[in-house]
Every structure is written in C-alpha cells, then in structure tokens.
Coordinates of C-alpha atoms in Angstrom, one line a residue:
X1090 CA -45.0 23.2 -10.9
X1091 CA -46.1 24.0 -14.4
X1092 CA -44.4 26.3 -16.9
X1093 CA -45.9 27.4 -20.2
X1094 CA -43.4 28.7 -22.8
X1095 CA -44.2 30.4 -26.1
X1096 CA -41.4 30.6 -28.8
X1097 CA -42.2 34.0 -30.3
X1098 CA -40.0 33.3 -33.3
X1099 CA -42.2 30.4 -34.3
X1100 CA -45.6 31.9 -33.4
X1101 CA -47.1 33.2 -36.6
X1102 CA -50.8 34.0 -36.0
X1103 CA -51.3 35.3 -39.6
X1104 CA -50.2 32.0 -41.1
X1105 CA -51.8 29.5 -38.7
X1106 CA -55.3 31.0 -39.2
X1107 CA -55.4 34.1 -41.4
X1108 CA -59.2 34.7 -41.1
X1109 CA -60.4 32.9 -38.1
X1110 CA -59.6 32.2 -34.4
X1111 CA -56.2 30.9 -33.7
X1112 CA -56.1 27.1 -33.1
X1113 CA -54.4 27.3 -29.7
X1114 CA -57.1 29.7 -28.6
X1115 CA -60.0 28.0 -30.3
X1116 CA -59.4 24.6 -28.9
X1117 CA -58.3 25.5 -25.4
X1118 CA -60.8 24.0 -22.9
X1119 CA -60.2 26.9 -20.4
X1120 CA -60.8 29.5 -23.0
X1121 CA -64.1 27.8 -23.9
X1122 CA -65.2 28.1 -20.2
X1123 CA -64.6 31.9 -20.4
X1124 CA -61.0 32.1 -19.0
X1125 CA -58.4 34.2 -20.8
X1126 CA -55.8 31.4 -20.6
X1127 CA -54.6 32.1 -24.2
X1128 CA -55.1 35.5 -25.8
X1129 CA -53.8 37.3 -28.9
X1130 CA -51.8 40.4 -28.2
X1131 CA -52.6 42.4 -31.3
X1132 CA -49.9 45.0 -30.6
X1133 CA -47.1 42.5 -31.2
X1134 CA -49.3 40.0 -33.1
X1135 CA -48.3 37.1 -30.8
X1136 CA -50.4 34.9 -28.5
X1137 CA -49.9 35.1 -24.7
X1138 CA -50.4 32.3 -22.2
X1139 CA -51.4 32.8 -18.6
X1140 CA -49.6 30.1 -16.8
X1141 CA -51.7 30.1 -13.6
X1142 CA -54.8 29.4 -15.6
X1143 CA -53.4 26.6 -17.7
X1144 CA -54.7 23.1 -16.9
X1145 CA -51.8 21.4 -18.7
X1146 CA -54.1 19.4 -21.1
X1147 CA -51.6 19.9 -24.0
X1148 CA -54.3 20.5 -26.7
X1149 CA -52.7 23.8 -27.7
X1150 CA -49.3 22.0 -28.2
X1151 CA -50.9 19.6 -30.7
X1152 CA -53.0 22.2 -32.5
X1153 CA -50.1 24.7 -33.0
X1154 CA -48.8 24.1 -36.6
X1155 CA -45.5 25.7 -35.8
X1156 CA -44.6 23.9 -32.6
X1157 CA -44.4 27.2 -30.8
X1158 CA -45.9 26.1 -27.5
X1159 CA -44.5 24.0 -24.7
X1160 CA -46.3 23.1 -21.5
X1161 CA -44.0 21.4 -19.0
X1162 CA -44.7 19.8 -15.6
X1163 CA -41.7 20.0 -13.2
X1164 CA -41.2 18.8 -9.6
X1165 CA -42.6 21.3 -7.1
X1166 CA -39.4 21.9 -5.2
X1167 CA -37.9 23.5 -8.4
X1168 CA -40.3 26.4 -8.0
X1169 CA -38.2 27.8 -5.3
X1170 CA -35.0 27.3 -7.3
X1171 CA -35.8 29.4 -10.4
X1172 CA -33.1 31.9 -10.8
X1173 CA -34.0 33.7 -14.0
X1174 CA -36.9 34.0 -16.4
X1175 CA -37.0 36.1 -19.5
X1176 CA -40.8 36.7 -19.3
X1177 CA -44.1 35.3 -18.1
X1178 CA -44.2 32.7 -20.9
X1179 CA -40.5 32.6 -21.7
X1180 CA -37.4 30.4 -21.0
X1181 CA -36.6 29.6 -17.4
X1182 CA -33.3 28.8 -15.7
X1183 CA -33.2 26.9 -12.4
X1184 CA -30.3 27.0 -9.9
X1185 CA -26.8 28.5 -10.4
X1186 CA -23.4 27.1 -11.1
X1187 CA -20.8 27.9 -8.5
X1188 CA -17.5 29.4 -9.7
X1189 CA -14.4 29.1 -7.5
X1190 CA -11.2 31.1 -7.3
X1191 CA -8.2 29.3 -8.8
X1192 CA -10.4 26.7 -10.5
X1193 CA -11.9 26.0 -14.0
X1194 CA -15.6 25.3 -14.0
X1195 CA -16.7 23.5 -17.2
X1196 CA -20.3 23.7 -18.4
X1197 CA -21.9 20.9 -20.5
X1198 CA -25.3 20.9 -22.1
X1199 CA -27.3 21.2 -25.3
X1200 CA -27.6 24.5 -27.2
X1201 CA -30.5 26.6 -26.0
X1202 CA -30.4 25.0 -22.5
X1203 CA -29.2 28.1 -20.6
X1204 CA -25.4 28.2 -20.8
X1205 CA -25.3 31.7 -22.3
X1206 CA -27.9 32.9 -19.9
X1207 CA -25.8 31.6 -17.0
X1208 CA -22.7 33.4 -18.4
X1209 CA -24.7 36.7 -18.7
X1210 CA -25.8 36.4 -15.1
X1211 CA -22.3 35.8 -13.9
X1212 CA -21.0 38.7 -16.0
X1213 CA -23.6 41.1 -14.6
X1214 CA -25.3 41.6 -18.0
X1215 CA -28.5 39.9 -16.6
X1216 CA -29.7 40.4 -13.0
X1217 CA -31.3 37.4 -11.3
X1218 CA -35.1 37.8 -11.0
X1219 CA -36.3 34.5 -9.5
X1220 CA -39.1 34.5 -12.1
X1221 CA -40.5 37.8 -10.8
X1222 CA -41.2 40.9 -12.9
X1223 CA -42.0 44.6 -12.6
X1224 CA -42.5 45.8 -9.0
X1225 CA -41.9 42.3 -7.6
X1226 CA -38.4 42.0 -9.1
X1227 CA -35.9 41.4 -6.4
X1228 CA -33.2 43.9 -5.4
X1229 CA -29.5 43.1 -4.8
X1230 CA -29.9 42.5 -1.1
X1231 CA -32.6 39.8 -1.7
X1232 CA -30.4 38.1 -4.3
X1233 CA -27.4 38.1 -2.0
X1234 CA -29.5 36.9 1.0
X1235 CA -30.8 34.0 -1.2
X1236 CA -27.3 32.7 -1.7
X1237 CA -26.2 33.2 1.9
X1238 CA -23.7 30.7 3.1
X1239 CA -22.4 29.7 -0.3
X1240 CA -19.5 31.0 -2.5
X1241 CA -22.1 32.8 -4.7
X1242 CA -23.0 35.1 -1.8
X1243 CA -19.5 36.8 -1.9
X1244 CA -19.5 36.6 -5.7
X1245 CA -22.7 38.6 -6.0
X1246 CA -21.6 41.1 -3.3
X1247 CA -18.5 41.8 -5.4
X1248 CA -20.6 42.0 -8.6
X1249 CA -23.0 44.5 -6.9
X1250 CA -20.2 46.7 -5.7
X1251 CA -18.5 46.5 -9.1
X1252 CA -15.3 45.2 -7.5
X1253 CA -14.9 42.3 -9.8
X1254 CA -13.3 42.7 -13.3
X1255 CA -14.9 40.3 -15.7
X1256 CA -13.4 39.3 -19.1
X1257 CA -15.8 37.6 -21.6
X1258 CA -14.6 35.7 -24.6
X1259 CA -17.7 35.6 -26.8
X1260 CA -19.0 32.5 -28.7
X1261 CA -19.3 34.2 -32.2
X1262 CA -15.8 35.3 -33.0
X1263 CA -16.5 35.8 -36.7
X1264 CA -18.2 39.2 -35.9
X1265 CA -15.0 40.6 -34.2
X1266 CA -13.8 42.4 -37.4
X1267 CA -17.1 44.4 -37.4
X1268 CA -16.2 46.0 -34.0
X1269 CA -12.4 45.8 -33.9
X1270 CA -9.9 47.2 -36.5
X1271 CA -6.1 47.4 -36.9
X1272 CA -3.3 44.8 -36.9
X1273 CA -3.2 41.8 -34.6
X1274 CA -0.3 43.5 -32.7
X1275 CA -2.2 46.7 -32.2
X1276 CA -5.3 44.9 -30.9
X1277 CA -3.3 42.7 -28.5
X1278 CA -1.1 45.6 -27.3
X1279 CA -4.2 47.5 -26.2
X1280 CA -5.1 44.6 -23.9
X1281 CA -1.6 43.8 -22.7
X1282 CA -1.8 44.9 -19.1
X1283 CA 1.2 42.9 -17.8
X1284 CA 3.5 42.9 -20.8
X1285 CA 2.9 39.2 -21.7
X1286 CA 2.2 39.7 -25.4
X1287 CA 5.3 38.1 -26.7
X1288 CA 4.9 35.0 -24.5
X1289 CA 1.2 34.6 -25.4
X1290 CA 1.8 35.1 -29.1
X1291 CA 4.4 32.3 -29.0
X1292 CA 2.2 29.9 -27.0
X1293 CA -0.7 30.4 -29.4
X1294 CA 1.4 30.5 -32.6
X1295 CA 0.4 34.1 -33.3
X1296 CA 4.0 35.5 -33.9
X1297 CA 3.7 35.4 -37.7
X1298 CA 0.3 37.0 -37.6
X1299 CA 1.1 40.1 -35.6
X1300 CA 1.5 42.3 -38.6
X1301 CA -1.7 41.1 -40.3
X1302 CA -5.0 43.1 -40.2
X1303 CA -7.8 41.7 -38.2
X1304 CA -10.1 41.9 -41.2
X1305 CA -8.2 39.2 -43.2
X1306 CA -7.9 36.6 -40.5
X1307 CA -9.5 33.1 -40.8
X1308 CA -11.9 31.7 -38.2
X1309 CA -9.1 29.8 -36.4
X1310 CA -6.8 32.8 -36.4
X1311 CA -9.6 35.1 -35.0
X1312 CA -10.3 32.5 -32.3
X1313 CA -6.6 32.5 -31.2
X1314 CA -6.5 36.3 -31.2
X1315 CA -9.7 36.5 -29.1
X1316 CA -8.3 34.0 -26.6
X1317 CA -5.0 35.9 -26.4
X1318 CA -6.8 39.3 -25.9
X1319 CA -8.8 37.8 -23.1
X1320 CA -5.8 36.3 -21.4
X1321 CA -3.8 39.6 -21.6
X1322 CA -6.6 41.6 -19.9
X1323 CA -6.2 41.9 -16.1
X1324 CA -9.4 40.2 -15.1
X1325 CA -10.6 38.5 -11.9
X1326 CA -13.3 36.3 -13.6
X1327 CA -12.9 34.9 -17.2
X1328 CA -16.0 33.7 -19.0
X1329 CA -14.9 31.7 -22.0
X1330 CA -17.6 30.6 -24.5
X1331 CA -16.6 27.7 -26.9
X1332 CA -12.8 28.4 -27.3
X1333 CA -12.1 25.4 -29.5
X1334 CA -14.2 26.4 -32.5
X1335 CA -12.2 26.5 -35.7
X1336 CA -9.0 25.3 -33.9
X1337 CA -7.2 22.1 -34.9
X1338 CA -6.2 19.5 -32.2
X1339 CA -2.8 20.9 -31.4
X1340 CA -4.2 24.5 -31.2
X1341 CA -6.9 23.2 -28.9
X1342 CA -4.3 21.7 -26.5
X1343 CA -2.2 24.9 -26.6
X1344 CA -5.4 26.9 -25.8
X1345 CA -6.3 24.6 -23.0
X1346 CA -2.8 24.8 -21.4
X1347 CA -2.9 28.6 -21.6
X1348 CA -6.3 28.8 -19.9
X1349 CA -5.3 26.3 -17.2
X1350 CA -2.2 28.4 -16.4
X1351 CA -4.4 31.3 -15.3
X1352 CA -5.5 29.3 -12.2
X1353 CA -2.0 29.6 -10.8
X1354 CA -2.7 33.3 -10.1
X1355 CA -6.0 32.6 -8.5
X1356 CA -8.3 33.5 -11.5
X1357 CA -11.9 32.3 -11.6
X1358 CA -12.6 30.6 -14.9
X1359 CA -15.9 29.4 -16.4
X1360 CA -15.7 27.6 -19.8
X1361 CA -18.5 26.4 -22.1
X1362 CA -17.0 23.7 -24.4
X1363 CA -18.6 21.0 -26.6
X1364 CA -15.3 19.1 -27.3
X1365 CA -15.4 16.6 -24.4
X1366 CA -11.8 15.7 -24.6
X1367 CA -10.8 19.4 -24.3
X1368 CA -13.3 20.1 -21.6
X1369 CA -11.9 17.2 -19.7
X1370 CA -8.4 18.5 -20.1
X1371 CA -9.4 22.1 -19.1
X1372 CA -11.7 21.7 -16.2
X1373 CA -11.3 21.1 -12.4
X1374 CA -15.0 20.4 -12.0
X1375 CA -18.2 20.6 -14.2
X1376 CA -21.9 21.5 -14.0
X1377 CA -24.4 19.7 -16.3
X1378 CA -27.3 21.6 -17.8
X1379 CA -30.3 19.6 -18.8
X1380 CA -34.0 20.2 -19.6
X1381 CA -35.7 21.2 -22.8
X1382 CA -33.8 23.5 -25.2
X1383 CA -35.6 26.9 -25.5
X1384 CA -38.0 26.0 -22.7
X1385 CA -36.2 25.5 -19.5
X1386 CA -32.7 24.5 -18.2
X1387 CA -31.7 23.0 -14.8
X1388 CA -28.1 23.3 -13.6
X1389 CA -26.9 20.2 -11.8
X1390 CA -24.9 20.2 -8.6
X1391 CA -21.1 20.4 -9.2
X1392 CA -19.4 17.2 -10.1
X1393 CA -15.7 16.2 -10.5
X1394 CA -14.7 16.5 -14.1
X1395 CA -14.3 12.8 -14.9
X1396 CA -17.4 11.7 -13.0
X1397 CA -19.4 14.7 -14.4
X1398 CA -18.6 13.9 -18.0
X1399 CA -19.4 10.2 -17.5
X1400 CA -22.7 11.2 -15.9
X1401 CA -23.5 13.3 -18.9
X1402 CA -22.7 10.5 -21.3
X1403 CA -24.7 8.0 -19.2
X1404 CA -27.7 10.4 -19.0
X1405 CA -28.5 9.7 -15.4
X1406 CA -27.7 11.9 -12.3
X1407 CA -27.8 9.6 -9.4
X1408 CA -27.8 12.1 -6.6
X1409 CA -30.8 13.9 -8.1
X1410 CA -32.5 10.7 -9.4
X1411 CA -32.9 12.4 -12.9
X1412 CA -32.6 10.6 -16.2
X1413 CA -32.3 13.0 -19.1
X1414 CA -31.2 10.6 -21.9
X1415 CA -32.9 7.3 -22.7
X1416 CA -29.8 5.5 -24.0
X1417 CA -26.2 6.1 -22.8
X1418 CA -23.5 7.1 -25.3
X1419 CA -21.0 4.3 -25.8
X1420 CA -17.5 4.3 -27.3
X1421 CA -15.5 1.5 -28.8
X1422 CA -12.3 1.0 -26.9
X1423 CA -10.4 -0.6 -29.8
X1424 CA -10.8 -0.2 -33.6
X1425 CA -13.2 -2.7 -35.3
X1426 CA -11.6 -5.9 -36.2
X1427 CA -13.3 -5.9 -39.6
X1428 CA -14.1 -2.9 -41.7
X1429 CA -17.8 -2.1 -42.1
X1430 CA -17.5 -1.2 -45.8
X1431 CA -17.3 -3.6 -48.8
X1432 CA -13.6 -3.8 -49.7
X1433 CA -14.5 -5.5 -53.0
X1434 CA -16.7 -2.7 -54.3
X1435 CA -14.5 0.3 -55.4
X1436 CA -16.7 3.3 -56.0
X1437 CA -13.9 5.5 -57.4
X1438 CA -10.1 5.8 -57.6
X1439 CA -7.8 8.8 -57.8
X1440 CA -4.1 8.9 -58.7
X1441 CA -1.4 11.1 -57.1
X1442 CA -2.5 14.8 -57.4
X1443 CA -0.8 18.1 -56.9
X1444 CA -2.2 21.7 -56.5
X1445 CA -0.5 25.0 -56.1
X1446 CA -2.4 28.0 -54.6
X1447 CA -0.2 31.1 -54.3
X1448 CA 2.8 30.1 -52.2
X1449 CA 1.0 26.9 -50.9
X1450 CA 1.6 23.6 -52.5
X1451 CA -0.4 20.4 -51.8
X1452 CA 0.5 16.8 -52.7
X1453 CA -2.1 14.0 -52.5
X1454 CA -1.3 10.3 -52.6
X1455 CA -3.7 8.3 -54.7
X1456 CA -6.1 5.6 -53.3
X1457 CA -9.2 3.5 -53.9
X1458 CA -12.4 4.4 -52.1
X1459 CA -15.0 1.7 -51.4
X1460 CA -18.8 1.5 -51.0
X1461 CA -19.9 2.3 -47.5
X1462 CA -16.5 3.7 -46.5
X1463 CA -16.1 6.9 -44.5
X1464 CA -12.7 8.5 -44.6
X1465 CA -12.0 10.8 -41.7
X1466 CA -9.6 13.6 -42.6
X1467 CA -7.2 14.9 -39.8
X1468 CA -4.5 17.5 -40.0
X1469 CA -3.6 21.0 -38.7
X1470 CA -5.2 24.2 -40.0
X1471 CA -3.7 25.6 -43.2
X1472 CA -2.4 22.2 -44.4
X1473 CA -4.7 21.7 -47.4
X1474 CA -7.7 19.7 -46.1
X1475 CA -10.4 22.0 -47.5
X1476 CA -8.3 22.4 -50.7
X1477 CA -8.4 18.6 -51.2
X1478 CA -12.2 18.6 -50.5
X1479 CA -12.7 21.3 -53.1
X1480 CA -10.5 19.4 -55.6
X1481 CA -12.6 16.3 -55.3
X1482 CA -15.8 18.5 -55.6
X1483 CA -14.1 20.2 -58.6
X1484 CA -14.7 23.6 -57.0
X1485 CA -11.0 23.9 -57.8
X1486 CA -11.2 23.1 -61.5
X1487 CA -7.7 22.1 -62.5
X1488 CA -4.9 20.2 -60.9
X1489 CA -1.2 20.9 -61.5
X1490 CA -0.8 17.4 -63.0
X1491 CA -4.2 17.3 -64.7
X1492 CA -5.5 14.2 -62.9
X1493 CA -9.3 13.5 -63.3
X1494 CA -11.3 11.6 -60.7
X1495 CA -13.7 9.0 -62.2
X1496 CA -16.1 6.4 -60.7
X1497 CA -15.5 2.7 -61.3
X1498 CA -17.5 2.7 -64.5
X1499 CA -15.4 5.6 -65.9
X1500 CA -18.3 8.0 -65.5
X1501 CA -17.8 11.4 -63.9
X1502 CA -18.2 11.5 -60.2
X1503 CA -21.4 13.0 -58.7
X1504 CA -20.5 14.9 -55.5
X1505 CA -22.5 16.5 -52.7
X1506 CA -20.5 18.9 -50.5
X1507 CA -21.0 20.7 -47.1
X1508 CA -18.5 23.5 -47.1
X1509 CA -16.6 24.6 -44.0
X1510 CA -18.0 28.2 -44.3
X1511 CA -21.7 27.8 -45.2
X1512 CA -23.3 30.4 -47.5
X1513 CA -26.9 30.0 -48.4
X1514 CA -29.6 32.3 -49.8
X1515 CA -30.6 34.4 -46.8
X1516 CA -34.1 35.2 -48.0
X1517 CA -35.4 31.6 -48.4
X1518 CA -37.4 29.7 -45.8
X1519 CA -35.8 26.5 -44.5
X1520 CA -38.7 24.4 -45.7
X1521 CA -38.4 25.7 -49.3
X1522 CA -34.7 25.2 -49.2
X1523 CA -35.0 21.6 -48.0
X1524 CA -37.6 20.9 -50.7
X1525 CA -34.9 21.5 -53.2
X1526 CA -33.2 18.2 -52.1
X1527 CA -33.3 15.7 -55.0
X1528 CA -33.2 12.3 -53.4
X1529 CA -31.5 9.4 -55.2
X1530 CA -34.0 7.1 -56.9
X1531 CA -33.3 4.2 -54.4
X1532 CA -34.0 6.4 -51.4
X1533 CA -37.4 7.0 -50.0
X1534 CA -39.1 10.0 -48.5
X1535 CA -38.8 8.2 -45.2
X1536 CA -35.0 8.7 -45.5
X1537 CA -35.6 12.4 -46.0
X1538 CA -37.9 12.5 -43.0
X1539 CA -35.3 10.7 -40.9
X1540 CA -32.7 13.4 -41.8
X1541 CA -35.1 16.2 -40.8
X1542 CA -36.1 14.5 -37.6
X1543 CA -32.6 13.5 -36.4
X1544 CA -31.3 17.0 -37.2
X1545 CA -34.3 18.5 -35.4
X1546 CA -35.3 20.7 -38.4
X1547 CA -39.1 20.5 -38.1
X1548 CA -39.2 23.5 -35.8
X1549 CA -37.0 25.5 -38.2
X1550 CA -39.1 25.0 -41.4
X1551 CA -40.9 28.4 -41.3
X1552 CA -37.8 30.3 -40.4
X1553 CA -35.7 32.3 -42.9
X1554 CA -32.1 31.2 -43.4
X1555 CA -31.0 34.7 -42.3
X1556 CA -32.6 34.1 -38.8
X1557 CA -30.7 30.8 -38.1
X1558 CA -27.9 30.5 -35.6
X1559 CA -24.6 28.9 -36.5
X1560 CA -25.6 25.5 -35.2
X1561 CA -29.0 25.6 -36.9
X1562 CA -27.4 26.6 -40.2
X1563 CA -25.0 23.7 -39.9
X1564 CA -27.8 21.2 -39.4
X1565 CA -29.7 22.5 -42.5
X1566 CA -26.5 22.3 -44.6
X1567 CA -25.8 18.7 -43.4
X1568 CA -29.4 17.7 -44.3
X1569 CA -29.0 19.1 -47.8
X1570 CA -25.7 17.4 -48.3
X1571 CA -26.8 13.9 -47.1
X1572 CA -30.1 14.2 -48.9
X1573 CA -28.7 15.0 -52.3
X1574 CA -28.0 12.2 -54.9
X1575 CA -24.3 11.6 -55.2
X1576 CA -21.5 9.0 -55.4
X1577 CA -19.4 10.7 -52.7
X1578 CA -20.3 13.0 -49.8
X1579 CA -17.9 15.7 -48.6
X1580 CA -18.5 17.2 -45.2
X1581 CA -16.0 19.9 -44.0
X1582 CA -16.2 20.3 -40.2
X1583 CA -19.8 19.1 -39.7
X1584 CA -19.6 19.4 -35.9
X1585 CA -18.8 23.2 -35.8
X1586 CA -21.3 25.1 -33.6
X1587 CA -23.1 21.9 -32.6
X1588 CA -23.4 20.8 -28.9
X1589 CA -22.2 17.5 -27.6
X1590 CA -25.5 15.8 -28.0
X1591 CA -26.0 16.9 -31.6
X1592 CA -22.3 16.2 -32.6
X1593 CA -22.7 12.5 -31.7
X1594 CA -26.1 12.3 -33.3
X1595 CA -24.8 13.8 -36.5
X1596 CA -21.9 11.3 -36.4
X1597 CA -24.3 8.4 -36.1
X1598 CA -26.5 9.9 -38.8
X1599 CA -23.6 10.2 -41.3
X1600 CA -22.5 6.7 -40.4
X1601 CA -25.9 5.1 -40.9
X1602 CA -26.7 7.2 -44.1
X1603 CA -23.4 6.2 -45.9
X1604 CA -23.9 2.5 -45.0
X1605 CA -27.5 2.6 -46.2
X1606 CA -26.7 4.3 -49.5
X1607 CA -23.6 2.2 -50.1
X1608 CA -21.7 5.3 -51.2
X1609 CA -18.6 6.9 -49.7
X1610 CA -17.8 10.1 -47.7
X1611 CA -14.8 12.2 -46.7
X1612 CA -15.3 14.0 -43.4
X1613 CA -12.9 16.8 -42.2
X1614 CA -13.2 17.0 -38.4
X1615 CA -11.0 18.3 -35.6
X1616 CA -13.1 16.8 -32.7
X1617 CA -11.3 13.5 -32.1
X1618 CA -14.3 12.0 -30.3
X1619 CA -16.6 12.8 -33.1
X1620 CA -14.1 11.5 -35.7
X1621 CA -13.9 8.3 -33.6
X1622 CA -17.6 7.8 -34.1
X1623 CA -17.7 8.5 -37.8
X1624 CA -14.6 7.1 -39.5
X1625 CA -13.7 3.7 -41.0
X1626 CA -10.3 4.9 -42.1
X1627 CA -8.1 8.0 -41.5
X1628 CA -6.5 10.3 -44.1
X1629 CA -3.7 12.3 -42.5
X1630 CA -2.4 15.6 -43.8
X1631 CA 1.1 16.7 -42.7
X1632 CA 3.6 19.4 -43.7
X1633 CA 4.1 23.1 -43.0
X1634 CA 0.8 25.0 -42.6
X1635 CA 0.4 27.7 -45.2
X1636 CA 3.4 26.5 -47.2
X1637 CA 3.4 22.8 -48.0
X1638 CA 0.9 20.0 -47.3
X1639 CA 1.0 16.3 -48.0
X1640 CA -2.1 14.0 -47.9
X1641 CA -1.3 10.4 -47.1
X1642 CA -3.4 7.6 -48.5
X1643 CA -6.2 6.5 -46.1
X1644 CA -5.1 4.1 -43.3
X1645 CA -7.0 1.9 -40.9
X1646 CA -8.1 3.6 -37.6
X1647 CA -5.2 2.4 -35.5
X1648 CA -2.5 3.5 -37.9
X1649 CA -4.3 6.7 -38.9
X1650 CA -4.8 8.0 -35.4
X1651 CA -1.2 6.9 -34.5
X1652 CA 0.3 8.8 -37.5
X1653 CA -1.7 11.9 -36.8
X1654 CA -1.3 12.1 -33.0
X1655 CA 2.4 11.3 -33.3
X1656 CA 2.7 14.4 -35.5
X1657 CA 0.7 16.4 -32.9
X1658 CA 2.8 14.9 -30.0
X1659 CA -0.5 14.0 -28.1
X1660 CA -1.7 10.7 -26.6
X1661 CA -5.1 9.6 -25.5
X1662 CA -6.1 7.1 -22.8
X1663 CA -9.5 5.5 -22.3
X1664 CA -11.9 6.1 -19.4
X1665 CA -12.3 2.9 -17.5
X1666 CA -16.1 3.3 -17.3
X1667 CA -17.3 4.9 -20.6
X1668 CA -14.2 4.1 -22.7
X1669 CA -14.3 7.7 -24.0
X1670 CA -11.0 9.1 -25.2
X1671 CA -9.2 11.4 -22.6
X1672 CA -6.2 13.5 -23.4
X1673 CA -3.0 12.6 -21.4
X1674 CA -1.1 15.4 -19.8
X1675 CA 2.1 15.8 -21.8
X1676 CA 5.0 14.2 -20.0
X1677 CA 2.7 12.1 -17.7
X1678 CA 3.5 8.4 -17.1
X1679 CA 0.8 7.3 -19.5
X1680 CA 1.9 9.8 -22.1
X1681 CA 5.5 8.6 -22.0
X1682 CA 4.5 4.9 -21.9
X1683 CA 2.1 5.1 -24.9
X1684 CA 4.7 7.1 -27.0
X1685 CA 7.3 4.4 -26.2
X1686 CA 5.1 1.6 -27.6
X1687 CA 3.8 3.8 -30.5
X1688 CA 0.1 3.6 -29.4
X1689 CA -1.2 7.1 -29.3
X1690 CA -5.0 6.3 -29.3
X1691 CA -5.9 2.6 -29.0
X1692 CA -4.0 1.0 -26.1
X1693 CA -3.4 -2.7 -26.4
X1694 CA -4.4 -5.0 -23.5
X1695 CA -1.4 -6.0 -21.3

C-alpha cells in the first residue's frame, strides 16, 4: 500500500519556481511519460498528487525545496484498516482506539500523529470515511457494521442516535477567555448539573478564585477551571486533551485523582497526556499512536498501562512486530555518583536576594554556579520561579536589597532567556528569525545546524511565526535561546506543548549544549521525568503561593528531589524494566515506606 501526502501549508509553487515548471512536476518520471501524476491546481495554487499513478520513486520528495511531499509505503493489510483520511493526498489515520465504560484510556504519541483526529471522531465532529470521498463516503450503517462484534459497534450506534453526551476539554485553554466571560463562579455554576461545585473547587484549589474574572486568570488557573467545568457537566464520555499543561506537580496529582474518580460512576474517559508519570497515574490502559507526523498515524492494539508505556519507551511493539524508534529511552535509577560539571570553575555567584511585587515577597538564598551545571527549578505555581528567572535576566531591574549578579571576572553577566509565555514578532518568517541568532565565537555553524535538526525546524523555515502551533513556537524559542551567546541560559517551562518524544529530545539537547559550551543554565520544569533528564542539581522553591516564596540554594539531585517531593507529599517508585519514575498512590505501602525512610525519588538498594 502506498500513500502520497502533500502538506499544503508548506507547498509554495510561486517560490519554488516562479517562472517555470514546478520541480516536483518537472522531474516526475510518470509525468514525463504523459501521466498526470502531479499537476498544479491553479485555483488554489497548490500541486495535487494522484496516488494510484505514483510509482514511489521519491524524486519529487528530493526536488521539493520545502519538504512538502511525503511518499510512504505501508504494509498491504493496513489498506483495509484506514478509518479516516482528510483528502486524497492528506493525512491518514489507521484503526481506532477502543473506549470502555468505567475506564480511563490514555493516548500516547507524537504531535501531528492523529490523537486530535481520533478525539474528533469519538466526539462525532468527524465521521469515519475509510479513506473514501464524495459519493463513495460510507453511511452510518456501514460504519457500524465495520465494527461489528467490538465495543465500538455500540459506541457508534449511540453516537449515531445522539444518545451519548460527550464532554470535550480542549487542548488550547488560553483561548477560553475569547469565548467565555464572567466570574469563575458564574462559569462553573452554569455547568454544575449535580451541585458539586464546592467539592470540585476545593479539590482543585479554586475556592479563592471563584470571584475572579475569567479574563484575568493565568494559564494554570484557566486549566483548572476548564477541568472543573468539564467534570461538573453531566456527560457520558469525557475527552480530555492535555490536562496537565501549566499545572505544577501537586496540581497535576489533584487533577489526576479527580479524573480517576469519574470511573466510579461508570463514565468513559479518554485522555491525551504527554507527562508519562501523570498518564501512568491516570490510565487503566493505553493505546500508542505511531507513524509519521502530518502524514499518517497508526493506533496500536490496547495495552496495559505499565506495559504500554514501557513499549513506547522501548520503541518496539512485539505483538505487531513494529519498531518505531531506533534507540530505547533509558532512565538512571539513581543520581550520578559524580557531578558532570566542573566544580572548580565558578561562572558566577549571587548573594541572598529579595524582591517584592505587590503583596508577593520572594527571598532567594545565594549560591555559586559552575561551568557545565544545569540547575533544575522545582516549586508550585505562584511561588516566584519565573520572578527569579526574570531577576537573573534583569527583566526585573531592581532588587529590594540592591544585589547585583556578576560573572567570576566581575563583568556583567550575559543572559539568554526563553520565557514561559512566548511573544515573538508575528509577521516574521521562522528562517529570518533564526538567522538573527548570534552564535558565540567558539561555536560553529554545525552547532546551529544541530539545534535546527534536533528541534525539527527545517520544515518550519518558510512559515510565519503567526502560523505556528504552541509546540512549534516553543521549539523555535528554545533554538533561539540555546543558540545565542551567553554566560547563563534561562529556560522557563521548555517542555510545555511538546510531545513525549520531543520533551526528552529537548532535555538531551539542553544537556549536551550546556556541557559543550561550558556555560550554565537554570531550567524551570514541572514534568518530573523531563527534569530528571536535564538537571545536575535542584533549586527548590517553597512558601505560600501568591504571598511568600523562598528559593533554597541548589542541592544535589537526591536531596533536591526529596526536599521538593516532601513538600508536595508525593513519592515516586521506579519501573523494574525501564527504571522510569512512577507516581505512588498516596497511602500505598510503597508510599508509606519511602516517606518513612525519607527517600521520595531515588530508592536505595535493600
């Protein structure tokens, strides 16, 4: 089976050959023999590929300057398993995930692999077409008959008859104020079908926000309001897309416990989540999505949650004999015995600092920062993490006690920062934006190319910043930050909007870049697994969110994770196969034992 896919956003016929025949058309062997395998649709000014005529030679892929064409050969049996296709030369989804009453189905996969398409099908916003269009498009009876004998048959019967009430928590919660107005209480009260508002507000720490207007809420506050609103609705099926974005660790656990509680009343829940520790905590079983982002996605057979996540990390599905990752993702079970940075080379030092912003007061304990050191920053939302990052970057110009930060030679510190909320010129092309990067003199253009390749930015170069998704914008901002000459690099929540694959790749990229440049970095990150990959030491923020924060001096990984997780009241165990961190159920035997020996993250050998 062969599929040909054209990315219409990347296809720019006017730019690839303004005055002559387009390269993909000009060099196609089938076109040269007289077939209309690739033609230019002048109405929409895009090329079109006739899949049945394509020989699969791949010449058009190499000749397209914008990487807009993909030709993929797939196993023939998949031809009968295509469930949805957006158009004759567009993205294809194969198979379907199987939701079950009273269970939480977790979905794992890269961005652009079909998770959102799957949710749209399950919500009824898209109707399965089996890759057929126009007069050949299947009717409901054909769709129901196709799934005869499985749980999906009854699901689509209920969907056809509109007897299933579906609640959808969207991925992009920052746009909620554009469509919803009023106070938090008013918004939640409209959705409160069973008078559970007070209970939900307490579980998600929304009580103090009830009088605030939706328009002034932060990302984390909007996320919790969206989850609360979805929970309060009287639904049968809940589709929850990336519920942990913007939330700190304790808020993620509270969210996960609330969602899991819905299974007690027989609700059907499907969750897309990139934080593996939270997905593990949430799900009863998982489906993996693999393939090529933007081209095709294949949904795996359902797997138990532990086994499924381990399969995803290993990259090999044994029962399907499919390998979708060349190298497995590995974790270190215990902290490194020796630090990777040069403890003798102090890049800069800072003394105790204080800062007051409105009613919020932050204290920071001084420390020395070394060449090659990455300091992971952990703490709840509203505790001063971003304030500290901005103080170091001097975005906040003055400190209450007038402390200045200097490098070891008493020169002012050069800083490169990736802010939590990214704001870039919307009308600039990505390529022009990246060309503004001023590399340090000791770094080569090969370093810049590595940033662009590892962050998969080549395919975005011709796009305007205004056209980028949240994850694409994040990758561009990370490249600009790591490519700019500086003594210290500040990255505030670099994993936000990124899928599991890209999160770990970004973590490894940050790790390798800082070691190579022999500089230092502070990384604010709520994803414990990502922080585990990145950090040499941990800087813990504690206090009362919104009122008072205290930043402790950086500690080694064991002490830092213990300090933070003790404050959160959460323990992690290690998977016996992959060594990945897994959240313990609060009050479980392992949770009680680890707390008794004060080992919240790295468990000593018995």
